[in-house]
Short mmCIF file of C-alpha atoms in Angstrom, two decimals:
data_model
loop_
_atom_site.label_atom_id
_atom_site.label_comp_id
_atom_site.label_asym_id
_atom_site.label_seq_id
_atom_site.Cartn_x
_atom_site.Cartn_y
_atom_site.Cartn_z
CA UNK T 1 36.82 71.60 -114.80
CA UNK T 2 36.06 68.09 -115.80
CA UNK T 3 37.53 64.75 -114.84
CA UNK T 4 40.91 64.27 -116.55
CA UNK T 5 39.79 60.78 -117.53
CA UNK T 6 36.62 62.00 -119.29
CA UNK T 7 36.37 62.07 -123.04
CA UNK T 8 33.38 62.71 -125.27
CA UNK T 9 33.24 60.12 -128.01
CA UNK T 10 30.81 59.31 -130.79
CA UNK T 11 31.66 55.62 -130.74
CA UNK T 12 33.63 52.89 -129.05
CA UNK T 13 34.21 50.51 -131.92
CA UNK T 14 30.99 48.62 -131.44
CA UNK T 15 28.47 51.49 -131.08
CA UNK T 16 28.13 54.83 -132.76
CA UNK T 17 26.16 57.87 -131.58
CA UNK T 18 25.11 60.96 -133.48
CA UNK T 19 26.12 63.18 -130.57
CA UNK T 20 29.31 62.62 -128.62
CA UNK T 21 28.64 61.06 -125.23
CA UNK T 22 30.58 60.94 -121.98
CA UNK T 23 33.18 58.18 -121.99
CA UNK T 24 35.27 57.16 -118.98
CA UNK T 25 38.76 56.17 -120.08
CA UNK T 26 39.39 54.51 -116.71
CA UNK T 27 36.34 52.27 -116.83
CA UNK T 28 36.63 52.16 -120.63
CA UNK T 29 32.92 52.63 -121.20
CA UNK T 30 30.29 55.23 -121.82
CA UNK T 31 28.95 56.55 -118.55
CA UNK T 32 25.34 56.95 -117.53
CA UNK T 33 23.90 60.46 -117.56
CA UNK T 34 23.77 60.70 -113.78
CA UNK T 35 27.44 59.76 -113.50
CA UNK T 36 28.34 62.39 -116.08
CA UNK T 37 27.32 64.90 -113.42
CA UNK T 38 30.37 63.78 -111.45
CA UNK T 39 32.63 63.69 -114.51
CA UNK T 40 31.80 67.31 -115.33
CA UNK T 41 31.67 68.50 -111.71
CA UNK T 42 28.09 69.67 -111.97
CA UNK T 43 26.25 70.54 -108.75
CA UNK T 44 29.51 70.71 -106.76
CA UNK T 45 30.31 67.07 -107.44
CA UNK T 46 34.00 66.23 -107.61
CA UNK T 47 35.56 63.15 -109.24
CA UNK T 48 38.28 62.98 -106.58
CA UNK T 49 35.72 62.98 -103.79
CA UNK T 50 32.74 61.26 -105.36
CA UNK T 51 33.79 58.89 -108.15
CA UNK T 52 34.70 55.34 -107.23
CA UNK T 53 36.39 54.79 -110.63
CA UNK T 54 38.59 57.88 -110.22
CA UNK T 55 39.52 57.01 -106.65
CA UNK T 56 40.38 53.42 -107.47
CA UNK T 57 42.49 54.59 -110.42
CA UNK T 58 44.36 57.03 -108.15
CA UNK T 59 44.78 54.43 -105.40
CA UNK T 60 42.74 56.43 -102.90
CA UNK T 61 40.97 54.80 -99.97
CA UNK T 62 37.49 55.95 -99.07
CA UNK T 63 38.77 57.04 -95.64
CA UNK T 64 41.14 59.59 -97.15
CA UNK V 1 -7.43 50.81 -103.55
CA UNK V 2 -8.59 47.34 -102.55
CA UNK V 3 -9.07 43.81 -103.82
CA UNK V 4 -12.79 44.60 -103.87
CA UNK V 5 -12.06 47.39 -106.33
CA UNK V 6 -10.36 44.83 -108.52
CA UNK V 7 -13.45 42.64 -108.31
CA UNK V 8 -15.60 45.63 -109.16
CA UNK V 9 -13.63 46.27 -112.34
CA UNK V 10 -12.19 49.63 -111.37
CA UNK V 11 -10.29 51.19 -114.32
CA UNK V 12 -6.51 51.07 -114.13
CA UNK V 13 -4.35 54.05 -115.02
CA UNK V 14 -1.28 53.09 -117.03
CA UNK V 15 1.66 55.49 -116.85
CA UNK V 16 4.53 55.25 -119.32
CA UNK V 17 7.94 56.33 -118.00
CA UNK V 18 9.67 56.89 -121.29
CA UNK V 19 13.28 57.79 -120.60
CA UNK V 20 14.24 58.71 -117.02
CA UNK V 21 17.50 60.36 -116.12
CA UNK V 22 19.73 57.52 -115.01
CA UNK V 23 20.66 55.53 -118.07
CA UNK V 24 20.88 56.50 -121.71
CA UNK V 25 21.62 55.12 -125.11
CA UNK V 26 24.84 53.66 -123.74
CA UNK V 27 22.54 51.15 -122.03
CA UNK V 28 19.67 50.87 -124.49
CA UNK V 29 20.13 52.30 -128.00
CA UNK V 30 16.37 52.64 -128.39
CA UNK V 31 15.91 54.79 -125.30
CA UNK V 32 14.28 58.07 -126.38
CA UNK V 33 16.31 61.13 -125.41
CA UNK V 34 15.62 64.03 -127.76
CA UNK V 35 12.29 65.87 -127.63
CA UNK V 36 11.37 64.31 -130.96
CA UNK V 37 12.23 60.79 -129.83
CA UNK V 38 10.36 61.23 -126.55
CA UNK V 39 7.32 62.61 -128.39
CA UNK V 40 7.26 59.66 -130.79
CA UNK V 41 7.46 57.26 -127.85
CA UNK V 42 4.64 59.12 -126.08
CA UNK V 43 2.41 58.88 -129.14
CA UNK V 44 3.08 55.15 -129.45
CA UNK V 45 2.31 54.65 -125.77
CA UNK V 46 -0.92 56.62 -126.03
CA UNK V 47 -1.92 54.41 -128.92
CA UNK V 48 -1.06 51.35 -126.81
CA UNK V 49 -3.25 52.51 -123.91
CA UNK V 50 -1.22 54.73 -121.61
CA UNK V 51 -3.09 57.61 -119.95
CA UNK V 52 -0.10 59.39 -118.41
CA UNK V 53 3.46 59.99 -119.60
CA UNK V 54 6.18 60.59 -117.04
CA UNK V 55 8.77 62.89 -118.58
CA UNK V 56 12.41 63.76 -118.02
CA UNK V 57 14.50 66.02 -120.21
CA UNK V 58 17.95 65.45 -121.63
CA UNK V 59 20.73 67.52 -123.09
CA UNK V 60 21.67 66.91 -126.73
CA UNK V 61 24.35 64.47 -125.58
CA UNK V 62 21.88 62.44 -123.52
CA UNK V 63 22.84 63.82 -120.11
CA UNK V 64 20.13 64.96 -117.74
CA UNK V 65 18.59 68.41 -117.97
CA UNK V 66 16.42 70.16 -115.41
CA UNK V 67 15.89 73.50 -117.10
CA UNK V 68 12.41 74.82 -117.82
CA UNK V 69 13.58 75.51 -121.36
CA UNK V 70 14.51 71.91 -122.02
CA UNK V 71 11.35 70.58 -120.35
CA UNK V 72 9.36 73.03 -122.44
CA UNK V 73 10.87 71.58 -125.61
CA UNK V 74 10.01 68.06 -124.50
CA UNK V 75 6.48 68.84 -123.35
CA UNK V 76 5.71 70.90 -126.47
CA UNK V 77 6.84 68.04 -128.68
CA UNK V 78 4.79 65.53 -126.69
CA UNK V 79 1.66 67.69 -126.78
CA UNK V 80 2.03 68.13 -130.53
CA UNK V 81 2.41 64.40 -131.10
CA UNK V 82 -0.36 63.15 -128.82
CA UNK V 83 -4.10 63.68 -128.42
CA UNK V 84 -4.99 63.83 -124.75
CA UNK V 85 -2.24 62.32 -122.59
CA UNK V 86 -1.79 63.53 -119.03
CA UNK V 87 1.66 65.11 -118.79
CA UNK V 88 3.67 64.36 -115.66
CA UNK V 89 7.09 65.97 -115.13
CA UNK V 90 9.81 64.56 -112.93
CA UNK V 91 11.26 66.76 -110.20
CA UNK V 92 13.61 64.05 -108.96
CA UNK V 93 17.32 64.41 -109.33
CA UNK V 94 20.54 63.34 -107.76
CA UNK V 95 22.74 66.15 -106.49
CA UNK V 96 20.87 68.89 -108.34
CA UNK V 97 20.17 71.99 -106.23
CA UNK V 98 16.61 72.82 -105.20
CA UNK V 99 16.31 75.77 -107.57
CA UNK V 100 16.91 73.49 -110.54
CA UNK V 101 14.58 70.82 -109.21
CA UNK V 102 11.65 73.24 -109.44
CA UNK V 103 12.28 74.22 -113.05
CA UNK V 104 10.29 71.34 -114.59
CA UNK V 105 7.20 72.77 -112.84
CA UNK V 106 7.49 76.09 -114.68
CA UNK V 107 6.60 75.13 -118.23
CA UNK V 108 3.70 76.85 -120.00
CA UNK V 109 1.21 75.33 -119.55
CA UNK V 110 2.17 73.70 -116.28
CA UNK V 111 2.19 69.90 -116.29
CA UNK V 112 -0.99 68.40 -114.86
CA UNK V 113 1.10 66.21 -112.57
CA UNK V 114 4.64 66.06 -111.21
CA UNK V 115 6.59 63.57 -109.15
CA UNK V 116 7.48 64.53 -105.58
CA UNK V 117 10.15 62.35 -103.96
CA UNK V 118 9.37 61.64 -100.31
CA UNK V 119 12.95 61.17 -99.13
CA UNK V 120 16.48 60.22 -100.01
CA UNK V 121 17.64 57.56 -102.42
CA UNK V 122 21.24 56.43 -102.84
CA UNK V 123 22.96 55.84 -106.13
CA UNK V 124 26.44 54.36 -106.24
CA UNK V 125 28.80 55.04 -103.35
CA UNK V 126 28.57 58.79 -103.01
CA UNK V 127 25.52 59.98 -104.89
CA UNK V 128 22.24 60.65 -103.12
CA UNK V 129 18.96 62.22 -104.09
CA UNK V 130 18.69 64.29 -100.93
CA UNK V 131 15.00 65.20 -100.83
CA UNK V 132 15.05 66.89 -97.45
CA UNK V 133 11.73 67.92 -95.93
CA UNK V 134 12.59 71.46 -96.87
CA UNK V 135 13.05 70.40 -100.49
CA UNK V 136 9.81 68.42 -100.45
CA UNK V 137 7.82 71.26 -98.92
CA UNK V 138 9.24 73.79 -101.36
CA UNK V 139 8.39 71.70 -104.40
CA UNK V 140 4.98 70.86 -102.98
CA UNK V 141 4.17 74.52 -102.37
CA UNK V 142 5.05 75.39 -105.95
CA UNK V 143 2.96 72.50 -107.27
CA UNK V 144 -0.02 73.71 -105.24
CA UNK V 145 0.46 77.26 -106.49
CA UNK V 146 0.51 76.09 -110.10
CA UNK V 147 -2.34 73.56 -109.78
CA UNK V 148 -0.09 70.53 -110.33
CA UNK V 149 -1.13 67.19 -108.83
CA UNK V 150 1.80 65.65 -106.92
CA UNK V 151 2.58 62.00 -107.31
CA UNK V 152 4.27 61.06 -104.04
CA UNK V 153 7.29 58.88 -104.78
CA UNK V 154 7.63 56.33 -101.98
CA UNK V 155 11.01 54.66 -102.24
CA UNK V 156 10.63 52.66 -99.01
CA UNK V 157 8.53 52.25 -95.88
CA UNK V 158 10.01 55.32 -94.24
CA UNK V 159 8.76 57.42 -97.09
CA UNK V 160 5.25 56.33 -96.20
CA UNK V 161 5.75 58.15 -92.91
CA UNK V 162 6.86 61.21 -94.82
CA UNK V 163 3.82 60.93 -97.10
CA UNK V 164 1.50 60.76 -94.11
CA UNK V 165 3.12 63.97 -92.82
CA UNK V 166 1.69 65.95 -95.74
CA UNK V 167 -1.43 63.87 -96.35
CA UNK V 168 -3.78 66.52 -94.98
CA UNK V 169 -2.31 69.06 -97.38
CA UNK V 170 -3.18 66.96 -100.43
CA UNK V 171 -6.34 67.18 -102.47
CA UNK V 172 -8.29 63.93 -102.73
CA UNK V 173 -7.33 61.41 -103.71
CA UNK V 174 -3.73 61.43 -102.49
CA UNK V 175 -1.70 59.60 -105.14
CA UNK V 176 1.23 57.51 -103.92
CA UNK V 177 3.73 55.76 -106.13
CA UNK V 178 5.22 52.65 -104.47
CA UNK V 179 8.64 51.80 -105.86
CA UNK V 180 10.48 48.50 -105.54
CA UNK V 181 14.04 47.66 -106.50
CA UNK V 182 17.64 47.59 -105.27
CA UNK V 183 19.52 49.75 -102.78
CA UNK V 184 17.44 52.20 -100.77
CA UNK V 185 14.24 51.21 -102.58
CA UNK V 186 11.82 48.80 -100.93
CA UNK V 187 13.04 45.24 -101.45
CA UNK V 188 10.96 43.90 -104.32
CA UNK V 189 8.59 41.17 -103.24
CA UNK V 190 4.86 40.52 -103.31
CA UNK V 191 4.81 40.46 -99.51
CA UNK V 192 6.41 43.90 -99.28
CA UNK V 193 3.98 45.35 -101.80
CA UNK V 194 1.01 43.94 -99.90
CA UNK V 195 2.52 45.27 -96.65
CA UNK V 196 2.80 48.79 -98.05
CA UNK V 197 -0.68 48.76 -99.53
CA UNK V 198 -2.07 47.64 -96.17
CA UNK V 199 -0.74 50.84 -94.61
CA UNK V 200 -2.35 53.25 -97.07
CA UNK V 201 -5.33 55.34 -96.05
CA UNK V 202 -8.64 54.38 -97.67
CA UNK V 203 -8.89 57.61 -99.64
CA UNK V 204 -5.53 57.13 -101.37
CA UNK V 205 -4.86 55.89 -104.88
CA UNK V 206 -1.62 54.04 -105.46
CA UNK V 207 0.61 53.19 -108.36
CA UNK V 208 3.35 50.54 -108.49
CA UNK V 209 6.80 50.62 -110.05
CA UNK V 210 9.03 47.56 -110.11
CA UNK V 211 12.55 48.03 -111.43
CA UNK V 212 14.00 45.61 -113.98
CA UNK V 213 12.65 42.07 -113.72
CA UNK V 214 10.26 43.14 -110.96
CA UNK V 215 8.25 45.39 -113.27
CA UNK V 216 6.04 42.65 -114.67
CA UNK V 217 5.16 40.73 -111.49
CA UNK V 218 4.69 43.69 -109.17
CA UNK V 219 2.62 45.78 -111.57
CA UNK V 220 0.47 42.72 -112.17
CA UNK V 221 0.02 42.37 -108.42
CA UNK V 222 -1.02 46.02 -108.31
CA UNK V 223 -3.79 45.22 -110.76
CA UNK V 224 -5.15 42.63 -108.34
CA UNK V 225 -5.02 45.05 -105.43
CA UNK V 226 -6.94 47.82 -107.17
CA UNK V 227 -3.82 49.88 -107.88
CA UNK V 228 -2.39 51.47 -110.98
CA UNK V 229 0.77 50.68 -112.91
CA UNK V 230 3.80 52.43 -114.35
CA UNK V 231 5.93 50.73 -116.97
CA UNK V 232 8.54 51.92 -119.43
CA UNK V 233 12.21 52.06 -120.25
CA UNK V 234 13.00 54.39 -117.35
CA UNK V 235 12.36 51.49 -114.99
CA UNK V 236 13.05 48.44 -117.10
CA UNK V 237 15.05 47.97 -120.31
CA UNK V 238 13.96 44.43 -121.08
CA UNK V 239 10.74 42.86 -122.25
CA UNK V 240 12.02 39.51 -121.04
CA UNK V 241 15.45 38.16 -120.18
CA UNK V 242 17.81 38.91 -123.05
CA UNK V 243 15.25 40.80 -125.13
CA UNK V 244 15.27 44.60 -125.09
CA UNK V 245 11.91 46.29 -124.73
CA UNK V 246 10.24 49.31 -126.26
CA UNK V 247 8.08 51.65 -124.27
CA UNK V 248 4.98 50.83 -126.26
CA UNK V 249 5.52 47.07 -125.96
CA UNK V 250 5.68 47.38 -122.17
CA UNK V 251 2.49 49.47 -122.14
CA UNK V 252 0.72 47.07 -124.50
CA UNK V 253 1.62 44.13 -122.26
CA UNK V 254 0.21 45.88 -119.19
CA UNK V 255 -2.98 46.69 -121.07
CA UNK V 256 -3.39 43.09 -122.18
CA UNK V 257 -2.85 41.76 -118.67
CA UNK V 258 -5.22 44.30 -117.14
CA UNK V 259 -7.97 43.48 -119.58
CA UNK V 260 -7.47 39.75 -119.13
CA UNK V 261 -7.80 40.27 -115.39
CA UNK V 262 -10.98 42.29 -115.78
CA UNK V 263 -9.57 45.76 -115.13
CA UNK V 264 -10.60 48.15 -117.90
CA UNK V 265 -7.85 50.57 -118.90
CA UNK V 266 -8.57 54.21 -118.14
CA UNK V 267 -8.52 56.74 -120.93
CA UNK V 268 -6.72 60.01 -120.16
CA UNK V 269 -10.11 61.59 -119.38
CA UNK V 270 -11.01 58.75 -117.01
CA UNK V 271 -7.58 59.02 -115.39
CA UNK V 272 -8.23 62.71 -114.74
CA UNK V 273 -11.50 61.82 -113.02
CA UNK V 274 -9.96 59.00 -110.99
CA UNK V 275 -6.99 61.04 -109.81
CA UNK V 276 -8.74 64.34 -109.30
CA UNK V 277 -6.77 66.31 -111.84
#
């Protein structure tokens, strides 16, 4: 499983990379390596539980 | 570890933190990520005066990697590209399980040094580097078994307490890395650095990291206090406001400042003597 808002892209119009990198379509930017751990649910991380961008996009409060 | 040591011209050990595991080329296009890029940066930093390189490993797409295999690729490339640098592997890592955290210690040969986080550090709203005592003790035991010198990563005052807990288990000199920045790190200020140094035991050696704009002033202060310095793109992307840095430029600046202040820069061999490697 990965975040439904994750895409791997080689560029964003202004930058190009040789290897596709994690891109958050909610935040509309490439994500830092440590955040990609959430995007790809590594180490039991979960976008719905752990990602502020995902939760804001879904309208979830932190108390839920 | 004192102002007197500064006056006496004690050599300073410069560590280059080349890449880290938090940001990537999305932040700084010149950040080295592949084994070849990291090795080239290490060679440039050795030429500029670094004695130690602090290494992380990345996947092909720039994301963090903890595996022994990936660290082996990085460390092999660095050893091939450099003459005598001390190799230091990171064992830090947000959310990664303990078994993975130990993998960077298992390269052949083992790294001479490895970082050992002394407690938790928060990242964002729901990410934490846990670093429980159990994690610390497990990593420390494996370092001892493999003859790896731990660099105790002190993210705040409380981590000094945790360092003191294992001080008797450390070979002389204990080597503590004092880290200043946002969030759960020690608030960056000259007063806080002096305060932390005042609490260190006489037999300890210390190193200073300042994140972002705090790298230059706080590492310079470390020079005056008889400490060592770590610079590099892991901790700071900019040479000055608005101007991106390179690893070797940050090392070269530290070397220039140290020499101007009367601290000779330690070669890798001198660093091994100073730190008991």
